[in-house]
XYZ file of C-alpha atoms in Angstrom:
522
model
C 61.288 -19.772 19.010
C 59.829 -20.463 15.737
C 58.291 -16.981 14.013
C 54.422 -17.833 12.863
C 54.803 -17.931 9.166
C 52.751 -14.941 7.440
C 51.127 -16.357 3.832
C 47.770 -15.318 1.639
C 44.634 -17.328 1.257
C 44.789 -19.738 -1.635
C 41.179 -20.886 -1.989
C 39.317 -19.457 -4.654
C 35.939 -17.811 -3.586
C 32.570 -18.313 -5.040
C 31.910 -16.574 -8.343
C 30.836 -12.460 -7.469
C 32.399 -12.662 -4.123
C 35.753 -10.794 -3.296
C 38.168 -11.500 -0.161
C 39.328 -8.687 2.191
C 41.129 -10.355 5.033
C 43.244 -9.580 7.778
C 46.641 -11.624 7.806
C 47.192 -13.372 10.506
C 48.859 -16.878 12.353
C 49.603 -20.408 10.925
C 46.392 -22.054 10.482
C 46.276 -24.986 12.420
C 45.190 -28.107 10.082
C 42.367 -29.802 11.522
C 43.027 -33.753 12.385
C 40.691 -36.080 10.155
C 38.064 -36.627 13.454
C 37.357 -32.671 13.298
C 36.468 -32.440 9.786
C 34.519 -35.653 9.658
C 32.327 -33.873 12.797
C 31.631 -30.993 10.573
C 30.783 -32.657 7.417
C 28.546 -34.622 9.462
C 26.724 -31.635 10.456
C 26.186 -30.265 7.276
C 24.152 -33.525 7.116
C 22.133 -32.759 9.899
C 21.417 -29.187 9.249
C 19.445 -30.862 6.658
C 17.341 -32.858 9.200
C 17.236 -30.080 11.573
C 15.439 -27.196 9.835
C 13.832 -28.982 6.555
C 10.651 -29.835 8.921
C 10.617 -25.925 9.826
C 10.331 -23.103 7.030
C 9.572 -20.488 9.554
C 12.366 -17.469 8.437
C 12.586 -16.425 12.314
C 12.989 -20.163 13.460
C 15.551 -20.868 10.845
C 17.556 -18.060 11.615
C 18.029 -19.102 15.275
C 18.375 -22.964 14.488
C 21.204 -21.978 11.908
C 23.168 -19.574 14.061
C 23.080 -21.683 16.885
C 24.422 -24.667 14.559
C 27.103 -22.477 13.347
C 28.125 -21.531 16.968
C 29.044 -24.719 18.099
C 30.412 -26.131 14.839
C 32.270 -22.639 14.226
C 33.518 -23.220 17.886
C 32.247 -18.983 18.267
C 30.765 -17.135 21.216
C 27.837 -15.990 18.469
C 26.603 -15.648 15.158
C 24.319 -13.411 13.872
C 22.797 -14.078 10.046
C 21.527 -11.054 8.455
C 18.843 -11.074 5.479
C 18.561 -8.068 3.043
C 15.260 -6.255 2.926
C 15.210 -4.652 -0.510
C 12.143 -2.225 0.320
C 13.991 -0.656 2.822
C 17.518 -1.384 1.555
C 18.208 -2.887 5.333
C 19.944 -6.108 6.800
C 17.098 -7.448 9.610
C 17.829 -10.449 12.056
C 15.751 -11.785 14.722
C 19.233 -13.349 16.219
C 21.797 -11.076 16.352
C 24.139 -10.260 19.539
C 22.606 -12.336 21.582
C 19.511 -10.650 21.298
C 16.321 -12.762 20.449
C 13.068 -12.102 20.348
C 12.759 -8.621 18.672
C 13.688 -7.692 14.922
C 17.574 -5.624 14.689
C 17.575 -3.457 11.675
C 21.068 -2.220 10.319
C 21.977 -0.137 7.280
C 22.900 -2.267 4.308
C 25.457 0.239 3.271
C 27.329 0.827 7.021
C 29.700 -1.129 9.412
C 31.027 -4.907 8.797
C 27.988 -6.761 7.791
C 27.119 -3.654 5.487
C 30.530 -3.724 3.886
C 30.380 -7.531 2.940
C 26.928 -7.478 1.528
C 27.692 -4.549 -0.629
C 31.203 -5.532 -1.887
C 30.157 -9.555 -1.671
C 33.411 -9.828 0.297
C 34.684 -11.881 2.847
C 35.975 -10.270 5.965
C 38.357 -12.368 8.851
C 39.350 -9.918 11.726
C 41.670 -10.589 14.568
C 40.629 -7.351 16.042
C 37.756 -5.726 15.262
C 38.700 -2.531 16.652
C 41.208 -2.045 14.468
C 39.179 -1.973 11.401
C 37.055 1.674 10.854
C 34.189 -0.059 9.599
C 33.323 -1.638 13.066
C 31.109 0.160 14.523
C 31.954 0.487 18.167
C 28.663 1.784 19.210
C 26.888 -1.709 19.541
C 29.255 -3.039 21.789
C 29.209 0.344 24.196
C 25.430 -0.279 24.114
C 25.218 -4.084 24.570
C 28.283 -4.189 27.261
C 29.617 -7.325 24.762
C 33.299 -6.879 23.531
C 33.703 -7.938 20.144
C 37.279 -9.137 19.047
C 37.792 -11.340 16.138
C 35.062 -11.507 13.393
C 34.455 -13.884 10.246
C 31.624 -12.328 8.077
C 30.909 -13.887 4.521
C 27.979 -13.270 1.965
C 25.401 -15.816 1.503
C 24.235 -16.649 -1.881
C 20.867 -18.003 -3.402
C 20.931 -20.523 -5.775
C 20.942 -17.929 -8.996
C 24.080 -15.740 -7.085
C 22.201 -13.485 -5.833
C 23.074 -12.025 -2.412
C 20.701 -12.785 0.137
C 21.957 -11.526 3.149
C 25.471 -12.450 5.470
C 26.484 -14.632 8.249
C 28.611 -13.157 11.112
C 30.318 -14.890 13.605
C 31.508 -13.409 16.994
C 35.164 -14.021 19.133
C 36.612 -17.442 18.116
C 36.801 -19.295 21.452
C 40.439 -20.550 20.669
C 41.371 -17.116 19.793
C 40.677 -16.297 15.997
C 39.214 -17.528 12.841
C 41.483 -19.795 10.625
C 41.386 -20.586 6.776
C 40.012 -23.471 6.905
C 36.945 -21.909 9.185
C 36.260 -19.295 5.652
C 35.588 -22.242 3.942
C 33.722 -24.388 6.255
C 31.676 -21.671 6.875
C 30.997 -21.018 3.241
C 29.918 -24.784 2.536
C 28.356 -24.374 5.701
C 26.014 -21.195 4.555
C 25.810 -22.869 1.072
C 23.710 -25.203 2.784
C 21.746 -22.749 4.660
C 20.769 -20.392 2.221
C 19.183 -22.976 -0.038
C 16.489 -23.410 2.993
C 16.450 -19.736 3.766
C 15.863 -19.302 0.193
C 13.239 -21.864 0.197
C 11.505 -20.200 3.681
C 11.870 -16.851 2.191
C 9.335 -17.710 -0.969
C 7.004 -19.409 1.377
C 6.814 -17.009 3.450
C 6.151 -14.351 0.458
C 3.278 -17.009 -0.665
C 1.620 -16.949 2.561
C 1.750 -13.310 2.999
C 0.264 -12.961 -0.316
C -2.553 -15.587 -0.296
C -3.199 -13.960 3.372
C -3.746 -10.380 1.779
C -5.735 -11.767 -1.173
C -8.039 -13.394 1.576
C -8.282 -10.137 3.287
C -9.122 -8.267 -0.005
C -11.724 -10.785 -0.845
C -13.212 -10.526 2.558
C -13.170 -6.672 2.533
C -15.014 -6.759 -1.129
C -17.459 -9.204 0.151
C -18.272 -6.745 2.594
C -18.403 -3.733 0.634
C -20.575 -6.204 -2.103
C -22.906 -7.006 1.297
C -23.269 -3.689 2.120
C -24.064 -2.513 -1.411
C -26.873 -5.061 -2.395
C -28.366 -4.040 1.119
C -28.596 -0.504 0.047
C -29.655 -1.225 -3.854
C -32.735 -3.358 -2.168
C -33.260 -0.658 0.287
C -33.605 2.003 -2.738
C -35.747 -0.237 -5.280
C -38.333 -1.684 -1.815
C -39.619 1.779 -0.869
C -40.832 2.658 -4.503
C -41.725 -0.578 -5.789
C -44.030 -0.573 -2.666
C -45.549 2.818 -3.746
C -46.362 2.169 -7.160
C -47.754 -1.272 -5.951
C -50.186 0.228 -3.270
C -51.370 2.766 -6.271
C -52.241 0.356 -7.977
C -54.786 -1.647 -5.665
C -55.995 1.826 -5.201
C -56.638 2.335 -9.031
C -58.049 -1.310 -9.321
C -60.692 -0.385 -6.871
C -61.670 2.912 -8.409
C -61.697 1.377 -11.787
C -64.240 -1.464 -10.427
C -66.720 1.293 -8.838
C -66.710 3.038 -12.581
C -66.201 6.713 -10.882
C -66.816 9.423 -13.309
C -63.528 11.114 -12.468
C -61.043 7.889 -12.501
C -58.077 9.549 -10.321
C -57.049 12.732 -9.140
C -54.294 14.882 -10.830
C -51.901 14.261 -7.941
C -52.243 10.531 -8.119
C -49.943 10.494 -11.714
C -47.457 12.820 -10.113
C -47.177 9.968 -7.514
C -46.588 7.606 -10.170
C -44.481 10.083 -12.083
C -42.163 10.736 -9.319
C -41.500 7.083 -8.164
C -40.922 5.845 -11.881
C -38.235 8.584 -11.893
C -36.190 6.925 -9.174
C -36.644 3.860 -10.481
C -35.189 4.899 -13.799
C -32.231 6.402 -11.685
C -31.774 3.785 -9.687
C -31.658 1.888 -13.115
C -28.820 4.286 -14.248
C -26.987 4.140 -10.765
C -26.830 0.324 -11.275
C -25.124 0.609 -14.614
C -22.617 3.216 -13.319
C -21.714 0.621 -10.993
C -21.284 -2.244 -13.692
C -19.604 -0.302 -15.527
C -17.245 1.392 -12.599
C -16.500 -2.021 -11.805
C -15.319 -3.231 -15.273
C -13.349 -0.213 -15.095
C -11.695 -1.060 -11.554
C -10.937 -4.800 -13.399
C -9.445 -3.292 -16.636
C -7.521 -0.793 -14.470
C -6.096 -4.415 -12.397
C -5.355 -5.600 -16.120
C -3.037 -2.717 -16.562
C -1.291 -2.909 -13.708
C -0.282 -6.336 -14.169
C 0.736 -5.746 -17.336
C 3.358 -3.693 -15.931
C 4.113 -6.091 -13.069
C 4.746 -8.462 -15.557
C 7.281 -6.479 -17.937
C 9.385 -5.800 -15.110
C 9.554 -9.575 -13.994
C 10.300 -10.306 -17.437
C 13.350 -7.396 -17.013
C 15.115 -8.962 -14.307
C 14.575 -12.422 -15.197
C 15.562 -11.981 -18.905
C 18.101 -10.549 -21.351
C 15.711 -7.941 -23.638
C 16.807 -6.962 -26.810
C 15.814 -4.059 -28.241
C 13.878 -5.923 -30.839
C 11.872 -6.894 -28.048
C 11.783 -4.307 -26.189
C 9.600 -2.521 -29.528
C 6.996 -5.214 -29.800
C 6.253 -4.733 -26.045
C 5.802 -1.273 -26.236
C 3.424 -1.680 -28.896
C 1.505 -4.567 -27.359
C 1.483 -2.196 -24.309
C -0.007 0.898 -26.312
C -2.544 -1.985 -27.653
C -3.767 -2.796 -23.926
C -3.899 1.168 -23.210
C -6.045 1.741 -25.870
C -8.478 -0.812 -25.855
C -8.634 -0.459 -21.947
C -8.550 3.618 -22.422
C -9.346 4.760 -25.729
C -7.359 7.469 -27.625
C -6.131 9.973 -25.359
C -8.498 12.667 -25.120
C -8.045 16.369 -25.604
C -6.227 18.581 -22.516
C -6.884 22.300 -22.253
C -4.935 24.927 -20.108
C -7.143 26.289 -17.473
C -7.002 28.239 -14.591
C -7.801 27.146 -11.624
C -9.385 29.785 -10.055
C -11.778 30.950 -12.671
C -13.069 27.265 -13.483
C -13.712 26.536 -9.996
C -15.862 29.687 -9.496
C -17.561 28.176 -12.411
C -18.491 24.948 -10.836
C -19.692 26.359 -7.934
C -21.923 28.971 -10.044
C -23.305 25.776 -12.161
C -24.251 24.200 -8.696
C -25.627 27.176 -7.012
C -29.421 26.457 -7.493
C -29.187 22.716 -6.432
C -27.427 23.594 -3.490
C -29.256 26.642 -2.241
C -31.216 25.125 0.447
C -28.473 24.594 2.248
C -26.646 26.990 4.522
C -23.221 26.253 4.146
C -20.457 28.873 3.451
C -17.856 28.095 0.774
C -14.561 29.723 0.895
C -11.833 29.855 -2.018
C -8.426 30.814 -2.514
C -5.559 30.313 -4.390
C -2.881 32.036 -6.682
C -4.465 33.612 -9.872
C -1.989 32.719 -12.646
C -1.643 28.918 -12.043
C -2.603 26.891 -14.721
C -3.455 22.980 -15.148
C -3.735 20.910 -18.076
C -6.864 18.552 -17.967
C -9.433 17.682 -19.760
C -11.977 20.194 -18.702
C -15.270 17.554 -18.997
C -13.450 14.906 -16.575
C -11.833 17.932 -13.959
C -15.536 19.340 -13.558
C -17.177 15.748 -13.095
C -14.747 15.254 -10.226
C -14.941 18.574 -8.102
C -18.399 18.706 -8.550
C -18.555 15.298 -7.013
C -16.054 16.282 -4.217
C -17.999 19.473 -3.386
C -21.201 17.821 -3.864
C -19.795 15.331 -0.935
C -18.260 18.000 1.105
C -21.678 19.314 1.514
C -23.432 16.697 2.526
C -20.931 15.720 5.217
C -21.555 19.406 6.817
C -23.927 20.631 8.805
C -26.198 24.184 8.170
C -24.156 26.816 9.338
C -20.536 25.119 8.395
C -18.030 25.939 6.256
C -16.044 24.306 3.544
C -12.838 25.737 2.345
C -11.155 25.355 -1.521
C -7.478 25.997 -2.058
C -5.124 25.371 -4.663
C -1.428 26.103 -4.536
C 1.778 25.023 -6.315
C 4.167 23.038 -4.874
C 7.990 21.623 -6.119
C 6.640 19.672 -9.060
C 2.976 19.118 -8.226
C -0.212 21.371 -8.488
C -2.650 20.548 -5.486
C -6.377 21.460 -5.258
C -7.946 20.707 -1.739
C -11.079 20.329 -0.851
C -11.822 21.148 2.867
C -14.780 20.414 4.797
C -15.594 20.976 8.309
C -18.195 18.657 8.745
C -18.668 14.910 10.857
C -15.507 13.565 9.384
C -14.943 9.902 8.454
C -13.936 7.166 10.870
C -10.220 5.224 10.195
C -12.393 1.973 9.675
C -14.382 3.510 6.461
C -11.298 5.269 4.995
C -9.811 1.995 3.977
C -12.812 1.577 1.659
C -13.561 5.017 0.879
C -11.986 4.876 -3.047
C -13.946 1.014 -3.611
C -17.080 2.230 -4.936
C -20.646 0.774 -3.879
C -19.507 1.919 -0.190
C -21.263 4.730 2.166
C -20.107 5.516 5.272
C -23.605 5.313 6.869
C -25.739 3.013 7.483
C -28.599 2.851 4.946
C -31.539 3.493 7.391
C -29.605 6.521 8.646
C -29.600 8.257 5.584
C -33.284 11.188 6.217
C -32.836 12.659 2.853
C -32.525 11.304 -0.809
C -32.221 15.001 -2.022
C -28.815 15.945 -3.294
C -26.547 18.312 -1.532
C -28.723 17.437 1.825
C -26.945 16.806 5.046
C -26.604 13.225 5.306
C -28.054 12.912 1.871
C -25.617 9.407 1.616
C -24.625 8.200 -1.768
C -22.862 4.829 -2.940
C -19.182 6.369 -3.254
C -19.214 6.011 -6.774
C -18.321 9.501 -7.391
C -14.714 8.882 -4.985
C -14.162 5.480 -7.287
C -14.705 7.146 -10.854
C -12.142 10.132 -9.711
C -9.638 7.340 -8.502
C -10.204 5.558 -12.095
C -10.080 8.989 -13.952
C -7.064 9.641 -11.715
C -4.845 6.498 -12.747
C -6.149 7.161 -16.321
C -5.387 10.971 -16.653
C -2.120 11.206 -14.533
C -3.342 12.695 -11.553
C -3.497 12.022 -7.513
C -6.595 11.901 -5.549
C -5.854 11.364 -1.626
C -7.777 12.133 1.846
C -7.305 13.013 5.126
C -10.204 12.607 7.945
C -11.005 13.337 11.170
C -13.976 11.898 12.680
C -15.979 14.578 15.149
C -14.994 14.214 18.369
C -18.496 14.207 19.311
C -19.902 11.361 17.346
C -17.093 8.977 16.939
C -19.136 6.177 16.031
C -21.267 5.415 12.497
C -24.307 5.033 14.095
C -24.237 8.637 15.973
C -26.071 11.125 14.308
C -25.220 14.825 14.209
C -28.171 16.805 14.292
C -27.361 18.644 11.147
C -27.348 22.389 11.840
C -24.442 23.622 14.337
C -26.662 25.534 16.650
C -28.651 22.452 17.509
C -25.702 20.357 18.523
C -25.849 19.942 22.237
C -21.774 19.885 22.082
C -21.162 23.132 20.384
C -21.475 26.610 21.693
C -20.464 28.384 19.063
C -19.256 27.852 15.380
C -15.860 27.643 15.724
C -16.616 24.605 18.212
C -18.212 22.910 15.286
C -15.020 23.646 13.064
C -12.764 22.268 15.227
C -13.980 19.203 16.313
C -13.412 17.309 13.036
C -13.619 17.224 8.741
C -12.137 15.792 5.968
C -9.627 16.937 3.043
C -9.673 15.763 -0.098
C -6.748 16.690 -2.163
C -5.948 16.295 -6.024
C -2.600 16.691 -7.361
C -1.608 17.087 -11.029
C 2.054 16.808 -12.125
C 3.421 20.313 -13.246
C 5.629 20.230 -16.604
C 9.137 21.299 -15.815
């Protein structure tokens, strides 16, 4: 009886790949016909999948081909998801039709991915890295495993390919060599498929963004048209009356109230002109913010793709600083302020404007908390948020303003118990030129009135200020359960609501929380 000879692997792995293997019996040399069959299969692989660059379809076709060629029971191909740091596949352990996700740091596949290693195990249960729970969950019995990394053309690890249970006992050295060659060929198509998928997703995202912006634009133009129509019609009618009176040559041309009407609507036209100018400036600021983001993203891509010297890094920082100054100008002066006293001053300064509304405003928070911010900017943002809260809260309702210190941030929350915002409208809330009610549903043009409306410019401006001055603005909202759609109207007073018997009923039916978060210097 001849004892099997134990020997170590002599084949050099690709650069960057380390080998971990279990020693095993003498590999049987394959006959020339078998080698030719496998080489021919590499040519067939390209013909088979070159016409289909869908990632999921490619995974299935490559796994099928590898299983047949390597005489294995099953094949799994896992690709790396850098966002989640997970390995995923739609073809794993014979379970198709759903995405399987594994940690990129655990198990056999995780080890191979992290170490850029090749593992050839004769008995998986003898290796502590093997997760036996998968077998218990699926009822499958894993014996031999051959797992190796898949590299892109620039030697980044794309994922891993894993064969399970060699039909003829276990996987040989020659199996490793061929699977590596097979994986290199397959990686080219997988990389192309991923690039194509990324391009298609980017195009779809751009298409959806353009569609949404067009909807916002159409709604804004409709709103502006509606705003202009009424005062212009009044002025036109008044001019006709004036013309007839002049023709009659009356001794008293017109009454004094006639001129009051003129002045009122002309003031309204001036306000619309100012709002239009603000719309234009806000859009310019939004475009400039995109330029800053693109500049930052370009720098990150350059750092990933090239070796950046200190001199280049210095020049880039100068360019980035110049772009920042061109868009935002020099940094404004910041002041240390107490939110407690600052918010009280804001409420006092707006008291007369909102005095016709019976809305309770509760304030509270630590008196010693401080914030570093431009007071003019902070006042504009807070006034806009308080105004927004009042205009969406019916009479007899309540607004709550709170400030508190978190782990590394200071929060100011403006919470209203009003009509709330639908999920669909929340998607476009900070886009500007967007109002949550249909134009014809606005019942008042007076600021702070319930359903007073607006163009969403205050929220857009607050978001832009946040990007410039380093704070964040977020929103949580729940539409009132009694008026779930945009076309449903609230009567504007809790005691007039057919659904609410008490004030407490309204306070629990819906509302919104706008939260400002400011970083705290450690």
